[in-house]
Coordinates of N, CA and C in Angstrom, one line a residue:
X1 N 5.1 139.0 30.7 CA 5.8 137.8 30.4 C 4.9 136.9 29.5
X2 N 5.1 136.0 28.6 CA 5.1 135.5 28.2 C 5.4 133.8 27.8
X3 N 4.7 132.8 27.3 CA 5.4 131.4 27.0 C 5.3 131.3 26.1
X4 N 6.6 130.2 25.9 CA 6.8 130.0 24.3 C 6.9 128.3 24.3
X5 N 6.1 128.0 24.1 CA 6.4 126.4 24.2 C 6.8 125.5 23.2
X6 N 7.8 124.7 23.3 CA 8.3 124.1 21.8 C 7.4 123.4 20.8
X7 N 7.2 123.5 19.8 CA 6.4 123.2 18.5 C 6.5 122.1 18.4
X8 N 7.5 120.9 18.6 CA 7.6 119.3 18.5 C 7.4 119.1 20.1
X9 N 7.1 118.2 19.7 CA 6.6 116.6 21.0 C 8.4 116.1 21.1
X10 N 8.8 115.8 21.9 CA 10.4 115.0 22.8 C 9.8 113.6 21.9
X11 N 10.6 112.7 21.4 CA 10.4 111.5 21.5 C 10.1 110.7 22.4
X12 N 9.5 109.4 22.4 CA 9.1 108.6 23.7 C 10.4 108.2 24.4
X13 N 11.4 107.9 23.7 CA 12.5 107.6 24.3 C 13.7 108.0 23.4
X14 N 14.6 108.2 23.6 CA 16.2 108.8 23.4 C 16.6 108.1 22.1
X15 N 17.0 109.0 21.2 CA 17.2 108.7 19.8 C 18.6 107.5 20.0
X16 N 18.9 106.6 19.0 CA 19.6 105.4 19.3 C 20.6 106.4 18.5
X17 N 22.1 105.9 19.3 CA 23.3 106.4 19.1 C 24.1 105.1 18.9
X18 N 24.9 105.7 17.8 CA 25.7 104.9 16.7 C 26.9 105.9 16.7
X19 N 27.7 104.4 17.8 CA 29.1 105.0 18.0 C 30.0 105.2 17.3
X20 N 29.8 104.2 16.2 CA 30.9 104.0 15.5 C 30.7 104.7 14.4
X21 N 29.4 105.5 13.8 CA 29.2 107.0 12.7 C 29.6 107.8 12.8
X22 N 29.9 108.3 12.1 CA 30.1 110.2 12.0 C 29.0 110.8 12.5
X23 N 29.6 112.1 13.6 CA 28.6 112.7 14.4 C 27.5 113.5 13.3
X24 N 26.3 113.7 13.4 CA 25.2 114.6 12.9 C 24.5 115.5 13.9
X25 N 25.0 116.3 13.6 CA 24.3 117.7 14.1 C 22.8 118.6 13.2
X26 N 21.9 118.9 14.0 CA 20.5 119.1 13.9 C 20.4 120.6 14.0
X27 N 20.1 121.4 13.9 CA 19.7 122.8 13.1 C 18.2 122.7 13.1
X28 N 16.8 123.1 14.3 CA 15.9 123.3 13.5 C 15.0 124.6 14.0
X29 N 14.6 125.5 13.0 CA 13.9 127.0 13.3 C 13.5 127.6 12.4
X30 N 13.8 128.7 12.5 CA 13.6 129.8 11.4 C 14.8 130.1 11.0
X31 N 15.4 130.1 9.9 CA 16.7 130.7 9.4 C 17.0 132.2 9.2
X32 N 16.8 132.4 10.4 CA 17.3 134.3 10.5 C 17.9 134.9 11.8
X33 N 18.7 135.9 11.2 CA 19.7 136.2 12.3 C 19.5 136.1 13.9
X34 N 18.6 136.3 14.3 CA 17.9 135.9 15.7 C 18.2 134.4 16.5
X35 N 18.1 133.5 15.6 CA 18.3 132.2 15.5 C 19.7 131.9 16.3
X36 N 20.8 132.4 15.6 CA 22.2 132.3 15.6 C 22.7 131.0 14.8
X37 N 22.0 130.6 13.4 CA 22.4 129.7 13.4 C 24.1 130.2 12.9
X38 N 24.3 131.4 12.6 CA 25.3 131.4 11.9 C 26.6 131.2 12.7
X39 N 26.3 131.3 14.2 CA 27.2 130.3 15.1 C 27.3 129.3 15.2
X40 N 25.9 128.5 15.2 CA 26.5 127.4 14.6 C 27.3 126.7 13.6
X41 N 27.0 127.5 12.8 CA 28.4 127.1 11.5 C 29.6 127.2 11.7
X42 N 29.9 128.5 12.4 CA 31.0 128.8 12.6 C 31.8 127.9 14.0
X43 N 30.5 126.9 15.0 CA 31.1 126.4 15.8 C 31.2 125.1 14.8
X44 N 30.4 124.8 14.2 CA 30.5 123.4 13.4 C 32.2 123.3 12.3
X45 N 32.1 124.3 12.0 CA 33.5 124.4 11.3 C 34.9 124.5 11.8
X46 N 34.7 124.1 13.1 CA 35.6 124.1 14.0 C 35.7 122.4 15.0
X47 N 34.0 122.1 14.6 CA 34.2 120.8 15.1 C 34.8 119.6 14.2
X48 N 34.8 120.9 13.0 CA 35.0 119.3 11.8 C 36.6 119.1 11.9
X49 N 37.1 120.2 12.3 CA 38.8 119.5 12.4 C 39.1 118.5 13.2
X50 N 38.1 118.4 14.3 CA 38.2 117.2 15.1 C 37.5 115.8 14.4
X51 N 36.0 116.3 14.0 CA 35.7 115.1 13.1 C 35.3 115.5 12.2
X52 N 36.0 115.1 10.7 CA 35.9 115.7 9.3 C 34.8 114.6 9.0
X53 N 34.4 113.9 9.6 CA 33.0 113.2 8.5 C 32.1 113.3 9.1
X54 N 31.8 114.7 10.3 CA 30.5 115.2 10.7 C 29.7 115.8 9.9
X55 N 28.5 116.2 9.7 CA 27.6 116.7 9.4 C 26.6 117.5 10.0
X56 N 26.2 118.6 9.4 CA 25.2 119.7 10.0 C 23.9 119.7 8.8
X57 N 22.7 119.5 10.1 CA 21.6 120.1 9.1 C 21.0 121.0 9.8
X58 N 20.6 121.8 8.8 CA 19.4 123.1 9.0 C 18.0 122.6 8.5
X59 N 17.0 122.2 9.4 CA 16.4 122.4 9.4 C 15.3 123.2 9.5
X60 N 14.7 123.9 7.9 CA 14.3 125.6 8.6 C 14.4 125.9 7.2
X61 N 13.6 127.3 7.4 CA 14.2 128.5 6.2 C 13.6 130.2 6.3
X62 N 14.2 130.6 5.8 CA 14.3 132.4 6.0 C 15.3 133.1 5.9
X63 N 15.1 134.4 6.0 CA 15.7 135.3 4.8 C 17.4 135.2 4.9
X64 N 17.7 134.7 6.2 CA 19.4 134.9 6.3 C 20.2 133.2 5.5
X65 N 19.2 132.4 5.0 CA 19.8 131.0 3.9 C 21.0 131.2 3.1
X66 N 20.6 132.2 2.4 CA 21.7 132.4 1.3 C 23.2 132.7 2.3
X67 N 22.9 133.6 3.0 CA 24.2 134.4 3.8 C 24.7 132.6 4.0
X68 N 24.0 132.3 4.7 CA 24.4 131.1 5.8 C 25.5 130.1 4.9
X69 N 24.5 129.6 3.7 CA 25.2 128.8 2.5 C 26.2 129.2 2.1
X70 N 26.4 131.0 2.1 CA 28.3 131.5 1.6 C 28.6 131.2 2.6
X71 N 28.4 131.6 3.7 CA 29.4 131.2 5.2 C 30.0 129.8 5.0
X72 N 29.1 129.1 5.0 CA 29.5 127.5 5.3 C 30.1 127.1 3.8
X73 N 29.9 127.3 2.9 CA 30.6 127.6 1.4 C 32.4 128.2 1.9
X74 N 32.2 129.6 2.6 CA 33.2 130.2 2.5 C 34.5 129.4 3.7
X75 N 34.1 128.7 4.7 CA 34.8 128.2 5.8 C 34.8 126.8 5.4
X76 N 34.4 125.8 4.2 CA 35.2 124.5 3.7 C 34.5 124.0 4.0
X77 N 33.2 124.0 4.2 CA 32.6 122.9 4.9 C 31.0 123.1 4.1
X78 N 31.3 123.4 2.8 CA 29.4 123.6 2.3 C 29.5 122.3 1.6
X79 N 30.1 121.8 1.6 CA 29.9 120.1 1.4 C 29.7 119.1 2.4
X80 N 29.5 119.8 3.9 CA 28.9 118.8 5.1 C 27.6 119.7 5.5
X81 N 27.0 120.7 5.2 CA 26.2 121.3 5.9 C 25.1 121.3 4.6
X82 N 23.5 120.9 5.3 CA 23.0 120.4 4.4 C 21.5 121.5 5.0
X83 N 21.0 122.3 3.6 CA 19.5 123.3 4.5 C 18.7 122.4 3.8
X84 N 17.6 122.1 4.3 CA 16.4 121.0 4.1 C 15.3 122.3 3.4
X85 N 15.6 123.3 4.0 CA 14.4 124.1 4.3 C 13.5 123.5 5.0
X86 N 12.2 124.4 5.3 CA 11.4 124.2 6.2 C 10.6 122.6 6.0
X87 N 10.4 121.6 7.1 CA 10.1 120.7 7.3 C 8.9 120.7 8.3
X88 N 8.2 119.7 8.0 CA 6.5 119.8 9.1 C 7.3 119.2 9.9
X89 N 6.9 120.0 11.2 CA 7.0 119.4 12.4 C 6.8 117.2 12.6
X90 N 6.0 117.0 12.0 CA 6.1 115.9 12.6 C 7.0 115.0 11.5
X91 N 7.8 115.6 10.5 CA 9.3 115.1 10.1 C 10.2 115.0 10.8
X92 N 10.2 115.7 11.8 CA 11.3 116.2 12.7 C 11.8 115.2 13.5

């Protein structure tokens, strides 16, 4: 067995929510199939019919990007989903 302990620190306290914005969804890893972010897309592109001025980021990068970018390209929504590529941890 094994531990895997998360690579960022929790904030000191609970990020401030802003009711009245468009939801933003956070994406952050390695960008390869293991991941699943490609579920995410495909659940994000499903949440946008509920709210079309949501947003997804990927924070991250690796070899499955490109796929990811036609996906979210091909399902209407590569104009809300945004890859940063990889980011230092303490951007995050």
């Amino acid at each position: 067995m094994s531990i895997i302990y998360c690579g960022v620190e929790p904030p000191p306290s609970p990020a401030p929510v802003d009711p009245e914005g468009p939801p933003v969804l956070l994406f952050v890893g390695r960008v390869v199939h293991d991941k699943g972010c490609d579920l995410a897309i495909e659940a994000f592109a499903a949440l946008r019919r509920r709210f079309p001025d949501a947003r997804l980021i990927v924070a991250g990068d690796g070899d499955q990007r490109p796929a990811l970018e036609a996906q979210a390209a091909a399902a209407g929504i590569g104009d809300a989903v945004g890859f940063l590529g990889w980011v230092r941890p303490a951007e995050i």
